[in-house]
Amino acid sequence: MSFIRFENVTRRYNEEVTALDKVNLEIARGEWVAVMGPSGSGKTTALNLLGGLDRPDDGRVIVDGIDLAAMSRPELIRYRREGVGLVFQQFHLIPYLNALENVMLAQYLHSMPDEQEAARALQEVGLGHRLRHLPGDLSGGEKQRVCIARALINRPKLILADEPTGSLDAANERAVIELFQAMHERGQTIVMVTHDLAVGRRAGRQVQLEHGRVAGEFLTQAQDEESIDEVLEYLWLVSEGDPAAHAICALGARLATPTVLGRMRERGILLETPEPRFSDAGKKRAESLIRRHRLAETLFSNTFQMHEAVVEEEACFFEHILSPVMTESICGFLGHPEACPHGKPIPRGVCCAAASIGPR
Ligand code: ADP
Ligand code: MG
């Protein structure tokens, strides 16, 4: 049985606005779902219903076998306190309480404040040195982490997050996403609204809302293939021993989550070993990608004399669209180069062998 079930859920705000229109959706226990879609498509409305902050006009929202609409007020309050952790883009921290007190307030609402436990939760999110700071003295990323500590404190089964990385810089976004990853690994169910495709890809599944309806589920095939390519490139750089692999293939490094690596194992791209290792097929695919990327770099840099900053960006684009025929032509045109402008080896292709340049 699903942990969460939307059954024909409709929510109207007035005659003109139907925020959710007969939505059916199931989410399994422990799943990490990203809810995506344009502004006004009903994402926040769906989260509010799940958090018991709002009720549907029609249909049912069932969490853990219980219809939220059938709960009495006290039951609903208990559900919100004990069952759900809320992380919102606007932080809703009490401005005159410091970080520690804000977390302790959540404990108080749940059961008993426990200062040591609250301090531990803040340490877990990397804020051990900010316990006594007021929200006004914390950066956006730090405030978001206080909210996460607060949401974590009761170990709720369900975490609801509305654009939790919306106002964060890249470094804080990464830190916050790692925290969600840890919650996911602990088995907590996460429903997260996000606009950011890279954040959405960290989830196990994406649900796309449009005009209050579910417009699609799961990663599109193209998105999925592209994520796998990014991860393959990252793993290739790691296998070359490049100490900057994390920085060069930042997206690939971020996408190399247990979920995506698992999918790559299922599909025979990686071997069933604990550490990621290419299968023969995976190695071929990675080689071909790296080959296209480095040939494009060589072409742009040596032949077109493009600026280094642009070369990398363009190469990342071209590696996805170069056909095999085009790749061979470029390789031939460049005289089958052995290394890219950075001095990294370019994997050999069929054309190189035909041009009687032996494999390295
Ligand atoms: P999203 O989070 O995807 O941007 P929302 O769920 O916030 O979308 O809103 C869905 C639709 O419902 C929008 O058209 C929005 O204007 C409308 N809406 C949301 N909340 C209210 C409200 N309290 N009163 C009237 N209309 C609302
Ligand atoms: Mg919203």
Tab-separated table of C-alpha atoms and ligand atoms in Angstrom:
chain	number	residue	atom	x	y	z
A	1	MET	CA	0.000	0.000	0.000
A	2	SER	CA	1.218	3.480	-0.796
A	3	PHE	CA	2.339	5.735	2.021
A	4	ILE	CA	0.705	8.736	0.355
A	5	ARG	CA	-2.305	8.656	-1.943
A	6	PHE	CA	-4.058	11.547	-3.660
A	7	GLU	CA	-7.444	10.304	-4.856
A	8	ASN	CA	-9.143	12.614	-7.331
A	9	VAL	CA	-8.052	15.614	-5.311
A	10	THR	CA	-9.573	18.940	-6.323
A	11	ARG	CA	-8.878	22.250	-4.620
A	12	ARG	CA	-10.630	25.399	-5.844
A	13	TYR	CA	-9.957	28.837	-4.471
A	14	ASN	CA	-12.937	30.388	-6.209
A	15	GLU	CA	-14.915	29.895	-9.390
A	16	GLU	CA	-11.994	30.909	-11.574
A	17	VAL	CA	-9.084	29.222	-9.844
A	18	THR	CA	-8.842	25.448	-9.683
A	19	ALA	CA	-5.447	24.992	-8.053
A	20	LEU	CA	-5.630	21.188	-8.201
A	21	ASP	CA	-7.890	19.397	-10.630
A	22	LYS	CA	-8.678	15.717	-9.923
A	23	VAL	CA	-5.119	14.793	-9.043
A	24	ASN	CA	-4.246	11.139	-8.568
A	25	LEU	CA	-0.823	10.362	-7.205
A	26	GLU	CA	0.826	7.662	-5.124
A	27	ILE	CA	4.070	7.911	-3.233
A	28	ALA	CA	5.739	4.959	-1.569
A	29	ARG	CA	7.265	5.013	1.890
A	30	GLY	CA	10.862	6.199	1.747
A	31	GLU	CA	10.515	7.736	-1.688
A	32	TRP	CA	12.055	11.099	-2.559
A	33	VAL	CA	9.727	12.844	-4.985
A	34	ALA	CA	10.386	16.185	-6.638
A	35	VAL	CA	7.256	18.129	-7.542
A	36	MET	CA	8.037	20.374	-10.475
A	37	GLY	CA	6.073	22.642	-12.753
A	38	PRO	CA	5.560	26.276	-13.643
A	39	SER	CA	4.540	28.883	-11.120
A	40	GLY	CA	0.839	28.649	-10.287
A	41	SER	CA	0.571	24.977	-11.268
A	42	GLY	CA	-0.557	23.893	-7.796
A	43	LYS	CA	2.672	22.686	-6.188
A	44	THR	CA	2.331	24.604	-2.924
A	45	THR	CA	-1.359	23.731	-2.725
A	46	ALA	CA	-0.447	20.040	-2.944
A	47	LEU	CA	2.137	20.390	-0.156
A	48	ASN	CA	-0.308	22.282	2.066
A	49	LEU	CA	-2.827	19.480	1.668
A	50	LEU	CA	-0.195	16.905	2.577
A	51	GLY	CA	0.835	18.901	5.623
A	52	GLY	CA	-2.758	19.073	6.824
A	53	LEU	CA	-2.648	22.871	6.496
A	54	ASP	CA	-5.498	22.883	3.991
A	55	ARG	CA	-8.308	20.577	2.887
A	56	PRO	CA	-9.425	19.460	-0.583
A	57	ASP	CA	-12.833	20.470	-1.917
A	58	ASP	CA	-13.151	17.059	-3.475
A	59	GLY	CA	-11.324	13.751	-3.282
A	60	ARG	CA	-9.118	12.403	-0.522
A	61	VAL	CA	-5.552	12.811	0.692
A	62	ILE	CA	-4.487	9.659	2.481
A	63	VAL	CA	-1.259	9.450	4.470
A	64	ASP	CA	-0.219	6.213	6.121
A	65	GLY	CA	-3.701	4.768	5.632
A	66	ILE	CA	-5.527	7.731	7.178
A	67	ASP	CA	-7.725	10.195	5.321
A	68	LEU	CA	-6.524	13.588	6.527
A	69	ALA	CA	-9.980	15.107	6.028
A	70	ALA	CA	-11.451	12.565	8.438
A	71	MET	CA	-9.115	13.604	11.263
A	72	SER	CA	-10.443	15.645	14.135
A	73	ARG	CA	-8.734	18.970	14.852
A	74	PRO	CA	-6.618	17.606	17.705
A	75	GLU	CA	-5.644	14.598	15.574
A	76	LEU	CA	-4.635	16.891	12.749
A	77	ILE	CA	-2.529	19.021	15.072
A	78	ARG	CA	-0.820	15.908	16.356
A	79	TYR	CA	-0.230	14.696	12.817
A	80	ARG	CA	1.411	18.008	11.923
A	81	ARG	CA	3.604	18.039	15.018
A	82	GLU	CA	4.692	14.452	14.992
A	83	GLY	CA	4.231	13.172	11.488
A	84	VAL	CA	5.507	15.978	9.300
A	85	GLY	CA	8.597	18.131	8.995
A	86	LEU	CA	8.097	21.333	7.041
A	87	VAL	CA	10.904	23.159	5.252
A	88	PHE	CA	9.866	26.270	3.384
A	89	GLN	CA	11.692	28.810	1.286
A	90	GLN	CA	10.533	31.576	3.583
A	91	PHE	CA	12.112	30.477	6.766
A	92	HIS	CA	9.365	31.146	9.336
A	93	LEU	CA	11.930	31.392	12.102
A	94	ILE	CA	10.966	33.399	15.160
A	95	PRO	CA	13.175	36.495	14.801
A	96	TYR	CA	13.729	37.117	18.526
A	97	LEU	CA	14.696	33.529	19.334
A	98	ASN	CA	18.221	32.336	18.552
A	99	ALA	CA	18.946	29.252	16.417
A	100	LEU	CA	18.974	26.908	19.395
A	101	GLU	CA	15.733	28.334	20.809
A	102	ASN	CA	14.015	28.102	17.434
A	103	VAL	CA	14.804	24.389	17.318
A	104	MET	CA	13.795	23.949	20.955
A	105	LEU	CA	10.461	25.597	20.225
A	106	ALA	CA	9.770	22.810	17.722
A	107	GLN	CA	10.672	20.289	20.406
A	108	TYR	CA	8.365	22.015	22.844
A	109	LEU	CA	5.470	21.830	20.395
A	110	HIS	CA	6.194	18.165	19.892
A	111	SER	CA	7.006	16.998	23.389
A	112	MET	CA	9.760	18.276	25.641
A	113	PRO	CA	12.498	20.745	24.871
A	114	ASP	CA	15.916	19.151	25.182
A	115	GLU	CA	18.757	21.596	24.745
A	116	GLN	CA	21.425	18.983	24.091
A	117	GLU	CA	19.363	17.248	21.453
A	118	ALA	CA	18.597	20.604	19.809
A	119	ALA	CA	22.291	21.493	19.797
A	120	ARG	CA	23.091	18.100	18.262
A	121	ALA	CA	20.542	18.683	15.485
A	122	LEU	CA	22.174	22.034	14.708
A	123	GLN	CA	25.618	20.429	14.731
A	124	GLU	CA	24.339	17.833	12.275
A	125	VAL	CA	23.493	20.574	9.797
A	126	GLY	CA	26.869	22.227	10.326
A	127	LEU	CA	25.702	25.039	12.602
A	128	GLY	CA	27.400	24.038	15.842
A	129	HIS	CA	29.101	27.443	15.863
A	130	ARG	CA	25.878	29.419	15.373
A	131	LEU	CA	23.722	28.167	18.253
A	132	ARG	CA	23.203	31.590	19.857
A	133	HIS	CA	22.778	33.612	16.667
A	134	LEU	CA	19.466	35.301	15.941
A	135	PRO	CA	17.930	34.581	12.521
A	136	GLY	CA	18.744	38.148	11.457
A	137	ASP	CA	22.442	37.423	11.975
A	138	LEU	CA	22.429	34.250	9.882
A	139	SER	CA	22.895	33.969	6.111
A	140	GLY	CA	20.109	32.567	3.933
A	141	GLY	CA	21.829	29.190	3.758
A	142	GLU	CA	22.281	29.085	7.513
A	143	LYS	CA	18.638	30.006	8.145
A	144	GLN	CA	17.568	27.246	5.786
A	145	ARG	CA	19.718	24.803	7.747
A	146	VAL	CA	18.107	25.896	11.035
A	147	CYS	CA	14.747	25.091	9.419
A	148	ILE	CA	16.048	21.687	8.425
A	149	ALA	CA	17.370	21.032	11.930
A	150	ARG	CA	13.938	22.030	13.193
A	151	ALA	CA	12.212	19.718	10.723
A	152	LEU	CA	14.548	16.868	11.652
A	153	ILE	CA	14.212	17.173	15.375
A	154	ASN	CA	11.177	14.943	15.708
A	155	ARG	CA	12.391	12.481	13.074
A	156	PRO	CA	9.126	12.884	11.154
A	157	LYS	CA	8.217	10.166	8.684
A	158	LEU	CA	7.294	12.741	6.059
A	159	ILE	CA	9.372	15.778	5.070
A	160	LEU	CA	7.642	18.454	3.010
A	161	ALA	CA	9.871	21.068	1.436
A	162	ASP	CA	8.781	24.013	-0.703
A	163	GLU	CA	11.678	25.283	-2.814
A	164	PRO	CA	14.171	24.716	-0.016
A	165	THR	CA	17.083	25.801	-2.210
A	166	GLY	CA	15.237	28.607	-3.984
A	167	SER	CA	17.166	31.462	-2.413
A	168	LEU	CA	20.528	29.789	-1.830
A	169	ASP	CA	23.896	30.125	-3.560
A	170	ALA	CA	25.505	27.057	-5.111
A	171	ALA	CA	27.565	26.067	-2.058
A	172	ASN	CA	24.620	26.293	0.333
A	173	GLU	CA	22.371	24.550	-2.160
A	174	ARG	CA	24.811	21.647	-2.203
A	175	ALA	CA	24.942	21.510	1.608
A	176	VAL	CA	21.148	21.558	1.905
A	177	ILE	CA	20.710	18.878	-0.745
A	178	GLU	CA	23.217	16.656	1.048
A	179	LEU	CA	21.048	16.979	4.176
A	180	PHE	CA	18.011	15.842	2.216
A	181	GLN	CA	20.075	12.983	0.826
A	182	ALA	CA	20.887	11.925	4.395
A	183	MET	CA	17.193	12.051	5.382
A	184	HIS	CA	16.369	9.974	2.308
A	185	GLU	CA	19.002	7.414	3.259
A	186	ARG	CA	17.513	7.236	6.759
A	187	GLY	CA	14.232	6.186	5.150
A	188	GLN	CA	12.254	9.392	5.559
A	189	THR	CA	9.775	10.133	2.779
A	190	ILE	CA	10.480	13.450	1.063
A	191	VAL	CA	8.138	15.488	-1.100
A	192	MET	CA	10.026	18.506	-2.384
A	193	VAL	CA	8.838	21.315	-4.616
A	194	THR	CA	11.641	22.692	-6.762
A	195	HIS	CA	12.222	24.689	-9.910
A	196	ASP	CA	15.792	23.557	-10.237
A	197	LEU	CA	16.252	20.648	-12.618
A	198	ALA	CA	19.561	19.640	-11.035
A	199	VAL	CA	17.909	19.534	-7.601
A	200	GLY	CA	14.932	17.668	-9.044
A	201	ARG	CA	17.217	15.048	-10.504
A	202	ARG	CA	18.527	14.199	-7.062
A	203	ALA	CA	15.071	12.881	-6.222
A	204	GLY	CA	14.111	9.358	-7.177
A	205	ARG	CA	11.131	10.566	-9.173
A	206	GLN	CA	9.819	13.772	-10.608
A	207	VAL	CA	6.153	14.657	-10.794
A	208	GLN	CA	5.330	17.453	-13.182
A	209	LEU	CA	2.251	19.573	-12.428
A	210	GLU	CA	0.654	21.811	-15.028
A	211	HIS	CA	-2.556	23.768	-14.511
A	212	GLY	CA	-3.369	21.735	-11.429
A	213	ARG	CA	-2.980	18.388	-13.148
A	214	VAL	CA	-0.257	15.772	-13.177
A	215	ALA	CA	1.317	16.304	-16.576
A	216	GLY	CA	3.986	13.669	-16.298
A	217	GLU	CA	5.901	11.417	-13.990
A	218	PHE	CA	9.426	10.042	-13.888
A	219	LEU	CA	12.421	11.512	-15.573
A	220	THR	CA	12.039	11.921	-19.273
A	221	GLN	CA	14.220	9.472	-21.161
A	222	ALA	CA	16.390	12.298	-22.494
A	223	GLN	CA	16.920	13.815	-19.050
A	224	ASP	CA	17.786	10.438	-17.638
A	225	GLU	CA	20.308	9.684	-20.396
A	226	GLU	CA	21.874	13.094	-19.960
A	227	SER	CA	22.284	12.628	-16.208
A	228	ILE	CA	23.914	9.277	-16.822
A	229	ASP	CA	26.302	10.884	-19.314
A	230	GLU	CA	27.258	13.556	-16.789
A	231	VAL	CA	27.985	10.908	-14.177
A	232	LEU	CA	29.987	8.821	-16.664
A	233	GLU	CA	32.190	11.790	-17.499
A	234	TYR	CA	32.736	12.513	-13.850
A	235	LEU	CA	33.666	8.875	-13.162
A	236	TRP	CA	36.007	8.908	-16.160
A	237	LEU	CA	37.886	11.910	-14.788
A	238	VAL	CA	38.073	10.216	-11.409
A	239	SER	CA	39.456	7.081	-13.077
A	240	GLU	CA	42.105	9.244	-14.751
A	241	GLY	CA	43.097	10.358	-11.274
A	242	ASP	CA	42.193	14.003	-11.887
A	243	PRO	CA	42.117	15.604	-8.432
A	244	ALA	CA	39.817	18.361	-9.763
A	245	ALA	CA	37.204	15.907	-11.110
A	246	HIS	CA	34.662	17.255	-8.626
A	247	ALA	CA	35.090	20.800	-9.839
A	248	ILE	CA	35.395	20.049	-13.561
A	249	CYS	CA	32.370	17.737	-13.664
A	250	ALA	CA	30.431	19.455	-10.897
A	251	LEU	CA	27.031	18.410	-12.217
A	252	GLY	CA	28.150	14.811	-12.736
A	253	ALA	CA	29.565	14.709	-9.206
A	254	ARG	CA	26.296	16.001	-7.795
A	255	LEU	CA	24.249	13.567	-9.837
A	256	ALA	CA	26.355	10.573	-8.779
A	257	THR	CA	23.924	9.690	-5.993
A	258	PRO	CA	23.156	6.175	-4.778
A	259	THR	CA	19.852	6.382	-6.727
A	260	VAL	CA	21.441	7.245	-10.067
A	261	LEU	CA	24.391	4.883	-9.534
A	262	GLY	CA	21.862	2.143	-8.724
A	263	ARG	CA	20.023	2.831	-11.952
A	264	MET	CA	23.304	2.649	-13.852
A	265	ARG	CA	24.046	-0.727	-12.245
A	266	GLU	CA	20.585	-2.007	-13.146
A	267	ARG	CA	21.206	-1.014	-16.720
A	268	GLY	CA	24.595	-2.692	-16.868
A	269	ILE	CA	26.538	0.556	-17.260
A	270	LEU	CA	28.321	-0.020	-13.979
A	271	LEU	CA	29.357	-3.325	-12.400
A	272	GLU	CA	27.620	-4.573	-9.255
A	273	THR	CA	30.547	-3.514	-7.085
A	274	PRO	CA	30.190	-1.207	-4.063
A	275	GLU	CA	32.445	1.441	-5.591
A	276	PRO	CA	31.379	2.621	-9.044
A	277	ARG	CA	33.233	0.691	-11.769
A	278	PHE	CA	32.504	0.711	-15.500
A	279	SER	CA	31.196	-2.398	-17.197
A	280	ASP	CA	32.572	-2.928	-20.717
A	281	ALA	CA	29.482	-1.259	-22.150
A	282	GLY	CA	29.772	1.612	-19.674
A	283	LYS	CA	33.441	2.106	-20.496
A	284	LYS	CA	32.637	2.246	-24.218
A	285	ARG	CA	29.934	4.825	-23.634
A	286	ALA	CA	32.169	6.938	-21.402
A	287	GLU	CA	35.044	6.691	-23.888
A	288	SER	CA	32.845	7.830	-26.710
A	289	LEU	CA	31.576	10.794	-24.660
A	290	ILE	CA	35.040	11.867	-23.584
A	291	ARG	CA	36.243	11.454	-27.149
A	292	ARG	CA	33.510	13.745	-28.479
A	293	HIS	CA	34.124	16.259	-25.712
A	294	ARG	CA	37.885	16.405	-26.192
A	295	LEU	CA	37.682	16.469	-29.981
A	296	ALA	CA	35.232	19.374	-29.760
A	297	GLU	CA	37.610	21.151	-27.369
A	298	THR	CA	40.525	20.624	-29.740
A	299	LEU	CA	38.528	21.887	-32.686
A	300	PHE	CA	37.261	25.000	-30.912
A	301	SER	CA	40.565	25.832	-29.351
A	302	ASN	CA	43.110	24.976	-32.088
A	303	THR	CA	41.094	25.591	-35.231
A	304	PHE	CA	38.602	28.252	-34.193
A	305	GLN	CA	40.927	29.790	-31.555
A	306	MET	CA	38.004	30.270	-29.230
A	307	HIS	CA	38.599	31.550	-25.721
A	308	GLU	CA	39.220	28.846	-23.133
A	309	ALA	CA	36.171	29.745	-21.029
A	310	VAL	CA	33.859	29.349	-24.020
A	311	VAL	CA	35.572	26.191	-25.258
A	312	GLU	CA	34.624	24.157	-22.200
A	313	GLU	CA	31.016	25.293	-22.266
A	314	GLU	CA	30.614	24.635	-25.993
A	315	ALA	CA	32.290	21.248	-25.724
A	316	CYS	CA	29.826	20.235	-22.999
A	317	PHE	CA	27.062	21.036	-25.447
A	318	PHE	CA	28.590	19.424	-28.508
A	319	GLU	CA	29.422	16.146	-26.803
A	320	HIS	CA	25.671	15.493	-26.644
A	321	ILE	CA	24.869	16.294	-30.254
A	322	LEU	CA	27.857	15.102	-32.302
A	323	SER	CA	26.842	12.142	-34.439
A	324	PRO	CA	29.349	9.317	-34.957
A	325	VAL	CA	29.918	10.415	-38.566
A	326	MET	CA	30.538	14.010	-37.507
A	327	THR	CA	32.896	12.851	-34.777
A	328	GLU	CA	34.979	10.789	-37.207
A	329	SER	CA	35.092	13.711	-39.652
A	330	ILE	CA	36.350	16.076	-36.991
A	331	CYS	CA	38.883	13.544	-35.800
A	332	GLY	CA	40.143	13.078	-39.374
A	333	PHE	CA	40.182	16.820	-40.016
A	334	LEU	CA	42.305	17.355	-36.913
A	335	GLY	CA	44.660	14.540	-37.947
A	336	HIS	CA	43.543	12.112	-35.247
A	337	PRO	CA	44.973	14.070	-32.300
A	338	GLU	CA	46.121	12.064	-29.315
A	339	ALA	CA	45.482	14.712	-26.690
A	340	CYS	CA	43.131	17.616	-26.053
A	341	PRO	CA	44.388	21.184	-25.459
A	342	HIS	CA	44.725	20.363	-21.756
A	343	GLY	CA	47.018	17.470	-22.597
A	344	LYS	CA	44.485	14.793	-21.656
A	345	PRO	CA	44.365	11.681	-23.873
A	346	ILE	CA	41.596	11.471	-26.469
A	347	PRO	CA	40.220	7.921	-26.625
A	348	ARG	CA	40.891	6.350	-30.037
A	349	GLY	CA	38.091	5.825	-32.514
A	350	VAL	CA	37.501	3.504	-35.451
A	351	CYS	CA	38.790	6.201	-37.790
A	352	CYS	CA	42.110	6.378	-35.945
A	353	ALA	CA	42.684	2.649	-36.485
A	354	ALA	CA	41.736	3.037	-40.164
A	355	ALA	CA	44.276	5.832	-40.415
A	356	SER	CA	46.699	3.197	-39.087
A	357	ILE	CA	47.347	4.917	-35.811
A	358	GLY	CA	47.568	2.091	-33.338
A	359	PRO	CA	45.629	2.072	-30.088
A	360	ARG	CA	47.515	3.362	-27.092
B	1	ADP	P1	2.625	26.919	-7.247
B	1	ADP	O1	3.103	26.584	-5.869
B	1	ADP	O2	2.778	25.799	-8.224
B	1	ADP	O3	3.234	28.178	-7.766
B	1	ADP	P2	0.064	27.359	-5.940
B	1	ADP	O4	-0.332	26.032	-5.428
B	1	ADP	O5	0.620	28.329	-4.958
B	1	ADP	O6	1.038	27.169	-7.182
B	1	ADP	O7	-1.201	28.060	-6.631
B	1	ADP	C1	-1.999	27.416	-7.599
B	1	ADP	C2	-3.066	28.401	-8.075
B	1	ADP	O8	-3.937	28.724	-7.011
B	1	ADP	C3	-2.520	29.716	-8.574
B	1	ADP	O9	-3.298	30.128	-9.660
B	1	ADP	C4	-2.668	30.638	-7.395
B	1	ADP	O10	-2.809	31.972	-7.830
B	1	ADP	C5	-3.942	30.127	-6.753
B	1	ADP	N1	-3.973	30.314	-5.294
B	1	ADP	C6	-3.090	29.818	-4.401
B	1	ADP	N2	-3.440	30.156	-3.143
B	1	ADP	C7	-4.561	30.898	-3.239
B	1	ADP	C8	-5.436	31.539	-2.282
B	1	ADP	N3	-5.180	31.454	-0.987
B	1	ADP	N4	-6.499	32.204	-2.779
B	1	ADP	C9	-6.753	32.272	-4.100
B	1	ADP	N5	-5.999	31.681	-5.039
B	1	ADP	C10	-4.913	31.008	-4.627
B	2	MG	MG	4.570	27.625	-4.690
